[in-house]
mmCIF file with all atom_site columns, C-alpha atoms in Angstrom:
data_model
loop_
_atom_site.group_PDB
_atom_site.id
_atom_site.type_symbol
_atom_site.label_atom_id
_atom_site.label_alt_id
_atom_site.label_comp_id
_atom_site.label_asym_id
_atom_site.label_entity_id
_atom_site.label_seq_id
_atom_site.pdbx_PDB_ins_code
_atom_site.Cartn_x
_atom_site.Cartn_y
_atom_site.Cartn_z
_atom_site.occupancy
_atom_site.B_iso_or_equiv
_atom_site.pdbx_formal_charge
_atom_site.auth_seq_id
_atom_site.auth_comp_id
_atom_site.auth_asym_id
_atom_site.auth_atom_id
_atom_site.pdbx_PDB_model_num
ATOM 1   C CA . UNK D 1 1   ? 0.000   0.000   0.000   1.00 0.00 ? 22  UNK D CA 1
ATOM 2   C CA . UNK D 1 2   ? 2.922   2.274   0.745   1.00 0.00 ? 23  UNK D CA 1
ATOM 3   C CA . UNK D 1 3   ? 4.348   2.116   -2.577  1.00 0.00 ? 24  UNK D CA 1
ATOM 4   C CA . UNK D 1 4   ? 0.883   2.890   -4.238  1.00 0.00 ? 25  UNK D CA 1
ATOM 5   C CA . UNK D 1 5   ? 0.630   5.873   -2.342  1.00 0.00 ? 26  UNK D CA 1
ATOM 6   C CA . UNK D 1 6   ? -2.850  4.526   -0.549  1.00 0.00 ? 27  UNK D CA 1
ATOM 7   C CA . UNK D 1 7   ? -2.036  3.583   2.714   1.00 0.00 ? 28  UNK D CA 1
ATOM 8   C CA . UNK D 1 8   ? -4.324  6.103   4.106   1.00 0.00 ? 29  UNK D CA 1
ATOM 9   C CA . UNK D 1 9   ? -7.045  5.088   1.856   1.00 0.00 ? 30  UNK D CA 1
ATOM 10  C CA . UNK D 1 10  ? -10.667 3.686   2.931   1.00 0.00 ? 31  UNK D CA 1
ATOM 11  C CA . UNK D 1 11  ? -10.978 -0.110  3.241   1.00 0.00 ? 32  UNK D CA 1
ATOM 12  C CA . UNK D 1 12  ? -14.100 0.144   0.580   1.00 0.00 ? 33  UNK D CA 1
ATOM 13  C CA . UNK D 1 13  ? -12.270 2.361   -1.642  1.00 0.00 ? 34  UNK D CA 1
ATOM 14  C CA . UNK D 1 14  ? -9.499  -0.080  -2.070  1.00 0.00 ? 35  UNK D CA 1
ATOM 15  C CA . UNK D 1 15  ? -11.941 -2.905  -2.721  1.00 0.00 ? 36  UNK D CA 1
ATOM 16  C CA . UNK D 1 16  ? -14.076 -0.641  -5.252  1.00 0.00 ? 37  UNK D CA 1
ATOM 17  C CA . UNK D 1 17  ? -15.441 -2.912  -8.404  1.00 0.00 ? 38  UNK D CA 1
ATOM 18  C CA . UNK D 1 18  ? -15.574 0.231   -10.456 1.00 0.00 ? 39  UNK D CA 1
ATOM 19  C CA . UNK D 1 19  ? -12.650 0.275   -11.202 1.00 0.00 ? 40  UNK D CA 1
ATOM 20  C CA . UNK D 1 20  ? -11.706 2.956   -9.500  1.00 0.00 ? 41  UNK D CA 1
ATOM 21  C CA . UNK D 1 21  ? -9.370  0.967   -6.824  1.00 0.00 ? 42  UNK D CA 1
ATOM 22  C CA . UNK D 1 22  ? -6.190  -0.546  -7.094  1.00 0.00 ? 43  UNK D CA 1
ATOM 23  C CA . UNK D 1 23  ? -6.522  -4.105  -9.276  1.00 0.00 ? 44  UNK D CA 1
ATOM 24  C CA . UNK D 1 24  ? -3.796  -5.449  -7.323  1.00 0.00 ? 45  UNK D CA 1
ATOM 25  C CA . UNK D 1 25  ? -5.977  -5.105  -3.738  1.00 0.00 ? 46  UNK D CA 1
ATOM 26  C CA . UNK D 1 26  ? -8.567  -7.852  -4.387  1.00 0.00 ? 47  UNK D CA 1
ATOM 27  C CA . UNK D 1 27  ? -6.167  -10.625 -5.282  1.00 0.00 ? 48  UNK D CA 1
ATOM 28  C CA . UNK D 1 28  ? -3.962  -10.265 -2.328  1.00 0.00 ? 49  UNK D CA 1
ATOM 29  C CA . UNK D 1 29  ? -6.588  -10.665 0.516   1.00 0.00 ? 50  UNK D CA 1
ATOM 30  C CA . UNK D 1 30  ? -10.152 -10.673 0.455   1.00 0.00 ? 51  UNK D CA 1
ATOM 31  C CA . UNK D 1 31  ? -11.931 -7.429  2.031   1.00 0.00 ? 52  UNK D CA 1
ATOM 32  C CA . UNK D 1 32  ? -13.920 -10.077 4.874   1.00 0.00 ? 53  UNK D CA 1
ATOM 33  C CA . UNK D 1 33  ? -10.157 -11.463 5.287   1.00 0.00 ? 54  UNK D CA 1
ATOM 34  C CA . UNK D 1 34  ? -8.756  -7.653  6.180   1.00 0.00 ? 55  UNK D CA 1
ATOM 35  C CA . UNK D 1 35  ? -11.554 -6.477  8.427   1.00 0.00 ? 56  UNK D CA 1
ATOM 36  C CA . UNK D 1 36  ? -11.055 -10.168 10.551  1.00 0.00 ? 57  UNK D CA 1
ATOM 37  C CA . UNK D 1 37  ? -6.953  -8.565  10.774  1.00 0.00 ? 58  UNK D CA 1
ATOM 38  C CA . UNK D 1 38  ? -7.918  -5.700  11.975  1.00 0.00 ? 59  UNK D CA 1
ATOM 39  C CA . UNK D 1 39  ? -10.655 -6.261  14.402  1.00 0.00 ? 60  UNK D CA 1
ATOM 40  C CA . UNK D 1 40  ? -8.650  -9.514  15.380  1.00 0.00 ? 61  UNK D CA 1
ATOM 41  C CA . UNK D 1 41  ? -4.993  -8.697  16.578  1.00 0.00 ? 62  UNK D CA 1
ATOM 42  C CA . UNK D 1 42  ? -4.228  -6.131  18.827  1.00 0.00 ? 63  UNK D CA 1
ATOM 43  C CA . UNK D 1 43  ? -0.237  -5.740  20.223  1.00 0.00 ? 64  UNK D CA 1
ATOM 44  C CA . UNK D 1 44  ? -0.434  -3.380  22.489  1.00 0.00 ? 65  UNK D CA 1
ATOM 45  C CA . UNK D 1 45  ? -2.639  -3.921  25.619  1.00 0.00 ? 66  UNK D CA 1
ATOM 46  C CA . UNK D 1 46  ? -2.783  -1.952  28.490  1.00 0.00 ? 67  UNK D CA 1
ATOM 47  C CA . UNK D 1 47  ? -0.864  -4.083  30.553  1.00 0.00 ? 68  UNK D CA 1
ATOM 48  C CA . UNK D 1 48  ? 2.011   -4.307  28.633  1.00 0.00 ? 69  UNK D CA 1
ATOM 49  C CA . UNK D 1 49  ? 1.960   -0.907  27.916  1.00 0.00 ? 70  UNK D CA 1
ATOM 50  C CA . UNK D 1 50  ? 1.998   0.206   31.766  1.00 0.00 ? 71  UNK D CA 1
ATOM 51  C CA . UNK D 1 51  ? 5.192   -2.272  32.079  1.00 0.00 ? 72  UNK D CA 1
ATOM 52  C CA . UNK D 1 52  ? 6.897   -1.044  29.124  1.00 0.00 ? 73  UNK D CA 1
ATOM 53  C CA . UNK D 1 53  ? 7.028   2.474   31.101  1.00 0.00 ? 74  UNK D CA 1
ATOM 54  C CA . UNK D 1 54  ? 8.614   4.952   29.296  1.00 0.00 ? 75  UNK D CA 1
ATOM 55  C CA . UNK D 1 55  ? 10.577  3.211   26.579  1.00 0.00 ? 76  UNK D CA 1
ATOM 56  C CA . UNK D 1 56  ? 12.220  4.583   23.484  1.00 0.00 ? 77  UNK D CA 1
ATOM 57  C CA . UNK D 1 57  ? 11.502  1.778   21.969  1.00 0.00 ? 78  UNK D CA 1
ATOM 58  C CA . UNK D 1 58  ? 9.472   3.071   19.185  1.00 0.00 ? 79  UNK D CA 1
ATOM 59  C CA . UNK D 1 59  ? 8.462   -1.157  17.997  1.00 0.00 ? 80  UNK D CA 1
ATOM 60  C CA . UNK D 1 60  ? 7.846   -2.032  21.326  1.00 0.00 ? 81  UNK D CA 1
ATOM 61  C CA . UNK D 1 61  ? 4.240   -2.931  20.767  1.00 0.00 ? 82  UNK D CA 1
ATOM 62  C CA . UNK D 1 62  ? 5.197   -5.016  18.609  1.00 0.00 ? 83  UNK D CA 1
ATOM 63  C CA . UNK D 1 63  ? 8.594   -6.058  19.851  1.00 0.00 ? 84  UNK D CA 1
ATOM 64  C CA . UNK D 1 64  ? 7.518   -9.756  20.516  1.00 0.00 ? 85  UNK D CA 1
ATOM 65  C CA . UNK D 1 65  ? 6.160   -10.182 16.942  1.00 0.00 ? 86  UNK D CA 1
ATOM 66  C CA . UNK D 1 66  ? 9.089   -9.097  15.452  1.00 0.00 ? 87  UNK D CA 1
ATOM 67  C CA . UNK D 1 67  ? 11.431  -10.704 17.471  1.00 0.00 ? 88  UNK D CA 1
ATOM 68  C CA . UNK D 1 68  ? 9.319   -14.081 16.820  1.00 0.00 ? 89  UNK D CA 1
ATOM 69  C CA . UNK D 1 69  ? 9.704   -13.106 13.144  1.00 0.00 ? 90  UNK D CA 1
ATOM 70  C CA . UNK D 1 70  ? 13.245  -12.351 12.979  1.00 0.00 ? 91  UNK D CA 1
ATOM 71  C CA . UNK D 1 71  ? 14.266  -15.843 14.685  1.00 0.00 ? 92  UNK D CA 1
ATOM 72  C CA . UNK D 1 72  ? 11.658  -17.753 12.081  1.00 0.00 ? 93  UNK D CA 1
ATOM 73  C CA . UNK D 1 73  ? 13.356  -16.029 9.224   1.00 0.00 ? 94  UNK D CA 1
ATOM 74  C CA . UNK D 1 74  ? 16.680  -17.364 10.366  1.00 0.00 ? 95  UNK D CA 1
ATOM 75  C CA . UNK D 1 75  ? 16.276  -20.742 10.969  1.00 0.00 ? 96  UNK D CA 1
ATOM 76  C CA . UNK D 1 76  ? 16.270  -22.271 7.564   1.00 0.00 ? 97  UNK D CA 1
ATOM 77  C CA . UNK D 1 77  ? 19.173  -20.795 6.683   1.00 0.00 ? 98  UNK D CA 1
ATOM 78  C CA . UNK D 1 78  ? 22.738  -22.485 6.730   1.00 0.00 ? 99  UNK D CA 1
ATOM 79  C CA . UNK D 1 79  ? 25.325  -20.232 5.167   1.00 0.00 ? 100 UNK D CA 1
ATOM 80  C CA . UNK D 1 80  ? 28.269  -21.401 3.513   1.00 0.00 ? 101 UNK D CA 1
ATOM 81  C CA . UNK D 1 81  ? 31.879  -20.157 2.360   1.00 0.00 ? 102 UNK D CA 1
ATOM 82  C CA . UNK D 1 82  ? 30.695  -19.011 -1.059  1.00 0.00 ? 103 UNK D CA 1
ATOM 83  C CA . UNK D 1 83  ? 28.342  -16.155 0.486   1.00 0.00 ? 104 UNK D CA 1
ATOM 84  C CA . UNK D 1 84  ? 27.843  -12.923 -0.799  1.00 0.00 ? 105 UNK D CA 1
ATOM 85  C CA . UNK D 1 85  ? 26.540  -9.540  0.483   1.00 0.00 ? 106 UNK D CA 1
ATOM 86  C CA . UNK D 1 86  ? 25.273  -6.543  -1.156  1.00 0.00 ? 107 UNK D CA 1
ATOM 87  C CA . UNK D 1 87  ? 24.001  -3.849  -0.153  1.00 0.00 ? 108 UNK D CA 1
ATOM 88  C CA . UNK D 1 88  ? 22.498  -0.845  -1.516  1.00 0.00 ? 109 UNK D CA 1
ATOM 89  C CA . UNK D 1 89  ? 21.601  3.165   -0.086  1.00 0.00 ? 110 UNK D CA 1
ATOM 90  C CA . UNK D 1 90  ? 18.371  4.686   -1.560  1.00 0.00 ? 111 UNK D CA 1
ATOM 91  C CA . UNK D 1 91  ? 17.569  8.189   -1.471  1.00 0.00 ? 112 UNK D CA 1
ATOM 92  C CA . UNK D 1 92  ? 14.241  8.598   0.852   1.00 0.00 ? 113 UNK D CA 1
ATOM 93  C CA . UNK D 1 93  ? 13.112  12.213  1.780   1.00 0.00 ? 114 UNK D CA 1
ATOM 94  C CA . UNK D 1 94  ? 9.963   11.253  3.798   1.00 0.00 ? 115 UNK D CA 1
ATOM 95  C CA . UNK D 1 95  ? 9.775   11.424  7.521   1.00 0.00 ? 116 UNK D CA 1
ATOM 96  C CA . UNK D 1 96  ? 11.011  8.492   9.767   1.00 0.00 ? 117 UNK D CA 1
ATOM 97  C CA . UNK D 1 97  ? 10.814  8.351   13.560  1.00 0.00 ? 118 UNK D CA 1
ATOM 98  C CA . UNK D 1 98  ? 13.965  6.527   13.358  1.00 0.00 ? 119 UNK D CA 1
ATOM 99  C CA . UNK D 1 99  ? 17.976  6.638   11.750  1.00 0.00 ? 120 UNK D CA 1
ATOM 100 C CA . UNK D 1 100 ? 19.819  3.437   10.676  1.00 0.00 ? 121 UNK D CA 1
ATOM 101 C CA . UNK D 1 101 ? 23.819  3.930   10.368  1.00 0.00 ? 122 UNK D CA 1
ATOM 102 C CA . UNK D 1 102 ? 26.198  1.907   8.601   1.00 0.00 ? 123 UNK D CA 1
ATOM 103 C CA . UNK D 1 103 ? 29.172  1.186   11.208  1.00 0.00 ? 124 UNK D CA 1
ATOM 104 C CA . UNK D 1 104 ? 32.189  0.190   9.461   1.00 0.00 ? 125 UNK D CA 1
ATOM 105 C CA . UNK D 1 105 ? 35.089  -1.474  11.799  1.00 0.00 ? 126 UNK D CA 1
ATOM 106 C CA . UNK D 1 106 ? 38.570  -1.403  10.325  1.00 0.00 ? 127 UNK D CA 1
ATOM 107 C CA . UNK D 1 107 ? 40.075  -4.176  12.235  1.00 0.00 ? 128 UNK D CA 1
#
Protein backbone atom coordinates (compact mmCIF):
# COMPACT_ATOMS: atom_id res chain seq x y z
CA UNK A 1 0.00 0.00 0.00
CA UNK A 2 2.92 2.27 0.74
CA UNK A 3 4.35 2.12 -2.58
CA UNK A 4 0.88 2.89 -4.24
CA UNK A 5 0.63 5.87 -2.34
CA UNK A 6 -2.85 4.53 -0.55
CA UNK A 7 -2.04 3.58 2.71
CA UNK A 8 -4.32 6.10 4.11
CA UNK A 9 -7.05 5.09 1.86
CA UNK A 10 -10.67 3.69 2.93
CA UNK A 11 -10.98 -0.11 3.24
CA UNK A 12 -14.10 0.14 0.58
CA UNK A 13 -12.27 2.36 -1.64
CA UNK A 14 -9.50 -0.08 -2.07
CA UNK A 15 -11.94 -2.90 -2.72
CA UNK A 16 -14.08 -0.64 -5.25
CA UNK A 17 -15.44 -2.91 -8.40
CA UNK A 18 -15.57 0.23 -10.46
CA UNK A 19 -12.65 0.27 -11.20
CA UNK A 20 -11.71 2.96 -9.50
CA UNK A 21 -9.37 0.97 -6.82
CA UNK A 22 -6.19 -0.55 -7.09
CA UNK A 23 -6.52 -4.11 -9.28
CA UNK A 24 -3.80 -5.45 -7.32
CA UNK A 25 -5.98 -5.10 -3.74
CA UNK A 26 -8.57 -7.85 -4.39
CA UNK A 27 -6.17 -10.63 -5.28
CA UNK A 28 -3.96 -10.26 -2.33
CA UNK A 29 -6.59 -10.67 0.52
CA UNK A 30 -10.15 -10.67 0.45
CA UNK A 31 -11.93 -7.43 2.03
CA UNK A 32 -13.92 -10.08 4.87
CA UNK A 33 -10.16 -11.46 5.29
CA UNK A 34 -8.76 -7.65 6.18
CA UNK A 35 -11.55 -6.48 8.43
CA UNK A 36 -11.06 -10.17 10.55
CA UNK A 37 -6.95 -8.56 10.77
CA UNK A 38 -7.92 -5.70 11.97
CA UNK A 39 -10.66 -6.26 14.40
CA UNK A 40 -8.65 -9.51 15.38
CA UNK A 41 -4.99 -8.70 16.58
CA UNK A 42 -4.23 -6.13 18.83
CA UNK A 43 -0.24 -5.74 20.22
CA UNK A 44 -0.43 -3.38 22.49
CA UNK A 45 -2.64 -3.92 25.62
CA UNK A 46 -2.78 -1.95 28.49
CA UNK A 47 -0.86 -4.08 30.55
CA UNK A 48 2.01 -4.31 28.63
CA UNK A 49 1.96 -0.91 27.92
CA UNK A 50 2.00 0.21 31.77
CA UNK A 51 5.19 -2.27 32.08
CA UNK A 52 6.90 -1.04 29.12
CA UNK A 53 7.03 2.47 31.10
CA UNK A 54 8.61 4.95 29.30
CA UNK A 55 10.58 3.21 26.58
CA UNK A 56 12.22 4.58 23.48
CA UNK A 57 11.50 1.78 21.97
CA UNK A 58 9.47 3.07 19.18
CA UNK A 59 8.46 -1.16 18.00
CA UNK A 60 7.85 -2.03 21.33
CA UNK A 61 4.24 -2.93 20.77
CA UNK A 62 5.20 -5.02 18.61
CA UNK A 63 8.59 -6.06 19.85
CA UNK A 64 7.52 -9.76 20.52
CA UNK A 65 6.16 -10.18 16.94
CA UNK A 66 9.09 -9.10 15.45
CA UNK A 67 11.43 -10.70 17.47
CA UNK A 68 9.32 -14.08 16.82
CA UNK A 69 9.70 -13.11 13.14
CA UNK A 70 13.24 -12.35 12.98
CA UNK A 71 14.27 -15.84 14.69
CA UNK A 72 11.66 -17.75 12.08
CA UNK A 73 13.36 -16.03 9.22
CA UNK A 74 16.68 -17.36 10.37
CA UNK A 75 16.28 -20.74 10.97
CA UNK A 76 16.27 -22.27 7.56
CA UNK A 77 19.17 -20.79 6.68
CA UNK A 78 22.74 -22.48 6.73
CA UNK A 79 25.32 -20.23 5.17
CA UNK A 80 28.27 -21.40 3.51
CA UNK A 81 31.88 -20.16 2.36
CA UNK A 82 30.69 -19.01 -1.06
CA UNK A 83 28.34 -16.16 0.49
CA UNK A 84 27.84 -12.92 -0.80
CA UNK A 85 26.54 -9.54 0.48
CA UNK A 86 25.27 -6.54 -1.16
CA UNK A 87 24.00 -3.85 -0.15
CA UNK A 88 22.50 -0.85 -1.52
CA UNK A 89 21.60 3.16 -0.09
CA UNK A 90 18.37 4.69 -1.56
CA UNK A 91 17.57 8.19 -1.47
CA UNK A 92 14.24 8.60 0.85
CA UNK A 93 13.11 12.21 1.78
CA UNK A 94 9.96 11.25 3.80
CA UNK A 95 9.78 11.42 7.52
CA UNK A 96 11.01 8.49 9.77
CA UNK A 97 10.81 8.35 13.56
CA UNK A 98 13.97 6.53 13.36
CA UNK A 99 17.98 6.64 11.75
CA UNK A 100 19.82 3.44 10.68
CA UNK A 101 23.82 3.93 10.37
CA UNK A 102 26.20 1.91 8.60
CA UNK A 103 29.17 1.19 11.21
CA UNK A 104 32.19 0.19 9.46
CA UNK A 105 35.09 -1.47 11.80
CA UNK A 106 38.57 -1.40 10.33
CA UNK A 107 40.08 -4.18 12.23
Amino acid sequence: MGSLKTSHANLEDLYASDGTGPPIVPTTLSMKRVKFLVNSLRFDGGTTQQARGGTLDKAAPIRDVLDMLTQNCLLPYSIGENVVIDEMMVGFRGKCPFRRYIIVSLS
